C-alpha cells in the first residue's frame, strides 16, 4: 500500500495524508460496488492494504455515497479533501496501479462494474 500512496502523492502533488485518505476512500467504495473477488485480488496485491481496508470499513460503516457510480466516488473523494483535478489524477493512477498489480482483466471487471469509471481509464 505504501507504494500506491507514494505514487498517488507524487502524481497528484498531494501530501501523504491526502493520498492515504484517497486510497481508503477508493478501497471502501470498490469494496461496496465492485465484484468482491476482483477487489480481493487488488487488496491482496497491495501489502498492508487488508488491515487498512478493514479499519476503513468500520470508519465508513453505514455511510452512503452521494450520487451514482463513479460520481459517488468523486463526491466521497472531494469530501475527503481532494480537488476535482486531484480526483482525476488519483483515480487514473490507482487504475494504472491496478493494471500493473492484477492485470487488465481484473481491472476491467472492477471498472466495468462501476458506471462512469471507464472515463478514467
mmCIF file of C-alpha atoms in Angstrom, residues 3-103:
data_model
loop_
_atom_site.group_PDB
_atom_site.id
_atom_site.type_symbol
_atom_site.label_atom_id
_atom_site.label_comp_id
_atom_site.label_asym_id
_atom_site.label_seq_id
_atom_site.Cartn_x
_atom_site.Cartn_y
_atom_site.Cartn_z
ATOM 1 C CA UNK A 3 3.907 2.066 -2.991
ATOM 2 C CA UNK A 4 0.445 3.201 -4.081
ATOM 3 C CA UNK A 5 0.296 6.025 -1.534
ATOM 4 C CA UNK A 6 3.686 7.276 -2.694
ATOM 5 C CA UNK A 7 2.642 7.003 -6.329
ATOM 6 C CA UNK A 8 -0.583 8.952 -5.764
ATOM 7 C CA UNK A 9 1.153 11.566 -3.649
ATOM 8 C CA UNK A 10 3.759 12.207 -6.337
ATOM 9 C CA UNK A 11 1.389 12.094 -9.321
ATOM 10 C CA UNK A 12 -1.246 14.403 -7.839
ATOM 11 C CA UNK A 13 1.261 16.510 -5.888
ATOM 12 C CA UNK A 14 -0.639 15.935 -2.654
ATOM 13 C CA UNK A 15 0.633 15.156 0.817
ATOM 14 C CA UNK A 16 0.748 11.592 2.102
ATOM 15 C CA UNK A 17 -2.237 12.007 4.400
ATOM 16 C CA UNK A 18 -4.443 13.064 1.484
ATOM 17 C CA UNK A 19 -3.124 10.171 -0.600
ATOM 18 C CA UNK A 20 -3.786 7.710 2.237
ATOM 19 C CA UNK A 21 -7.293 9.095 2.674
ATOM 20 C CA UNK A 22 -7.892 8.745 -1.066
ATOM 21 C CA UNK A 23 -6.762 5.109 -1.057
ATOM 22 C CA UNK A 24 -9.012 4.304 1.915
ATOM 23 C CA UNK A 25 -11.977 6.050 0.312
ATOM 24 C CA UNK A 26 -11.500 4.300 -3.017
ATOM 25 C CA UNK A 27 -10.990 0.892 -1.434
ATOM 26 C CA UNK A 28 -14.150 1.218 0.664
ATOM 27 C CA UNK A 29 -16.080 2.376 -2.379
ATOM 28 C CA UNK A 30 -14.810 -0.511 -4.522
ATOM 29 C CA UNK A 31 -15.441 -2.931 -1.668
ATOM 30 C CA UNK A 32 -19.106 -1.899 -1.793
ATOM 31 C CA UNK A 33 -19.528 -1.521 -5.561
ATOM 32 C CA UNK A 34 -17.157 -3.842 -7.429
ATOM 33 C CA UNK A 35 -17.021 -7.650 -7.625
ATOM 34 C CA UNK A 36 -15.714 -8.968 -4.304
ATOM 35 C CA UNK A 37 -13.225 -11.393 -5.862
ATOM 36 C CA UNK A 38 -11.697 -8.682 -8.054
ATOM 37 C CA UNK A 39 -11.373 -6.266 -5.136
ATOM 38 C CA UNK A 40 -9.813 -9.026 -3.022
ATOM 39 C CA UNK A 41 -7.213 -9.631 -5.733
ATOM 40 C CA UNK A 42 -6.377 -5.931 -5.790
ATOM 41 C CA UNK A 43 -6.193 -5.676 -1.998
ATOM 42 C CA UNK A 44 -4.056 -8.832 -1.825
ATOM 43 C CA UNK A 45 -1.644 -7.257 -4.336
ATOM 44 C CA UNK A 46 -1.133 -4.270 -2.030
ATOM 45 C CA UNK A 47 0.927 -5.261 1.013
ATOM 46 C CA UNK A 48 -0.650 -3.796 4.121
ATOM 47 C CA UNK A 49 -3.958 -2.927 2.454
ATOM 48 C CA UNK A 50 -6.188 -5.528 4.131
ATOM 49 C CA UNK A 51 -5.955 -4.094 7.660
ATOM 50 C CA UNK A 52 -6.365 -0.579 6.248
ATOM 51 C CA UNK A 53 -9.496 -1.648 4.373
ATOM 52 C CA UNK A 54 -10.858 -3.413 7.462
ATOM 53 C CA UNK A 55 -10.358 -0.240 9.510
ATOM 54 C CA UNK A 56 -11.848 1.941 6.765
ATOM 55 C CA UNK A 57 -14.902 -0.329 6.554
ATOM 56 C CA UNK A 58 -15.551 0.324 10.251
ATOM 57 C CA UNK A 59 -14.998 4.074 9.874
ATOM 58 C CA UNK A 60 -17.398 4.270 6.940
ATOM 59 C CA UNK A 61 -19.949 1.700 8.071
ATOM 60 C CA UNK A 62 -23.396 2.910 7.144
ATOM 61 C CA UNK A 63 -22.032 5.738 5.013
ATOM 62 C CA UNK A 64 -23.953 6.231 1.849
ATOM 63 C CA UNK A 65 -22.360 7.743 -1.202
ATOM 64 C CA UNK A 66 -23.937 10.794 -2.766
ATOM 65 C CA UNK A 67 -24.613 10.119 -6.422
ATOM 66 C CA UNK A 68 -24.342 7.024 -8.526
ATOM 67 C CA UNK A 69 -21.383 5.058 -9.839
ATOM 68 C CA UNK A 70 -18.167 6.978 -10.340
ATOM 69 C CA UNK A 71 -19.882 10.217 -9.336
ATOM 70 C CA UNK A 72 -20.476 8.757 -5.893
ATOM 71 C CA UNK A 73 -16.764 8.024 -5.577
ATOM 72 C CA UNK A 74 -15.991 11.520 -6.853
ATOM 73 C CA UNK A 75 -18.164 13.061 -4.146
ATOM 74 C CA UNK A 76 -16.558 10.867 -1.472
ATOM 75 C CA UNK A 77 -13.075 11.907 -2.599
ATOM 76 C CA UNK A 78 -13.888 15.599 -2.710
ATOM 77 C CA UNK A 79 -15.413 15.242 0.767
ATOM 78 C CA UNK A 80 -12.059 13.762 1.813
ATOM 79 C CA UNK A 81 -10.374 16.996 0.705
ATOM 80 C CA UNK A 82 -9.291 16.371 -2.888
ATOM 81 C CA UNK A 83 -9.943 18.854 -5.666
ATOM 82 C CA UNK A 84 -11.601 17.757 -8.891
ATOM 83 C CA UNK A 85 -8.251 17.641 -10.677
ATOM 84 C CA UNK A 86 -6.671 15.629 -7.880
ATOM 85 C CA UNK A 87 -9.563 13.144 -8.013
ATOM 86 C CA UNK A 88 -8.935 12.569 -11.724
ATOM 87 C CA UNK A 89 -5.204 12.056 -11.244
ATOM 88 C CA UNK A 90 -5.629 9.803 -8.206
ATOM 89 C CA UNK A 91 -8.253 7.664 -9.945
ATOM 90 C CA UNK A 92 -6.180 7.263 -13.124
ATOM 91 C CA UNK A 93 -3.092 6.378 -11.096
ATOM 92 C CA UNK A 94 -4.957 3.876 -8.947
ATOM 93 C CA UNK A 95 -6.337 2.157 -12.054
ATOM 94 C CA UNK A 96 -2.857 2.102 -13.623
ATOM 95 C CA UNK A 97 -1.549 0.573 -10.388
ATOM 96 C CA UNK A 98 -4.355 -1.988 -10.529
ATOM 97 C CA UNK A 99 -3.483 -2.956 -14.106
ATOM 98 C CA UNK A 100 0.158 -3.398 -13.096
ATOM 99 C CA UNK A 101 -0.732 -5.371 -9.957
ATOM 100 C CA UNK A 102 -3.627 -7.612 -11.032
ATOM 101 C CA UNK A 103 -3.779 -7.258 -14.793
#
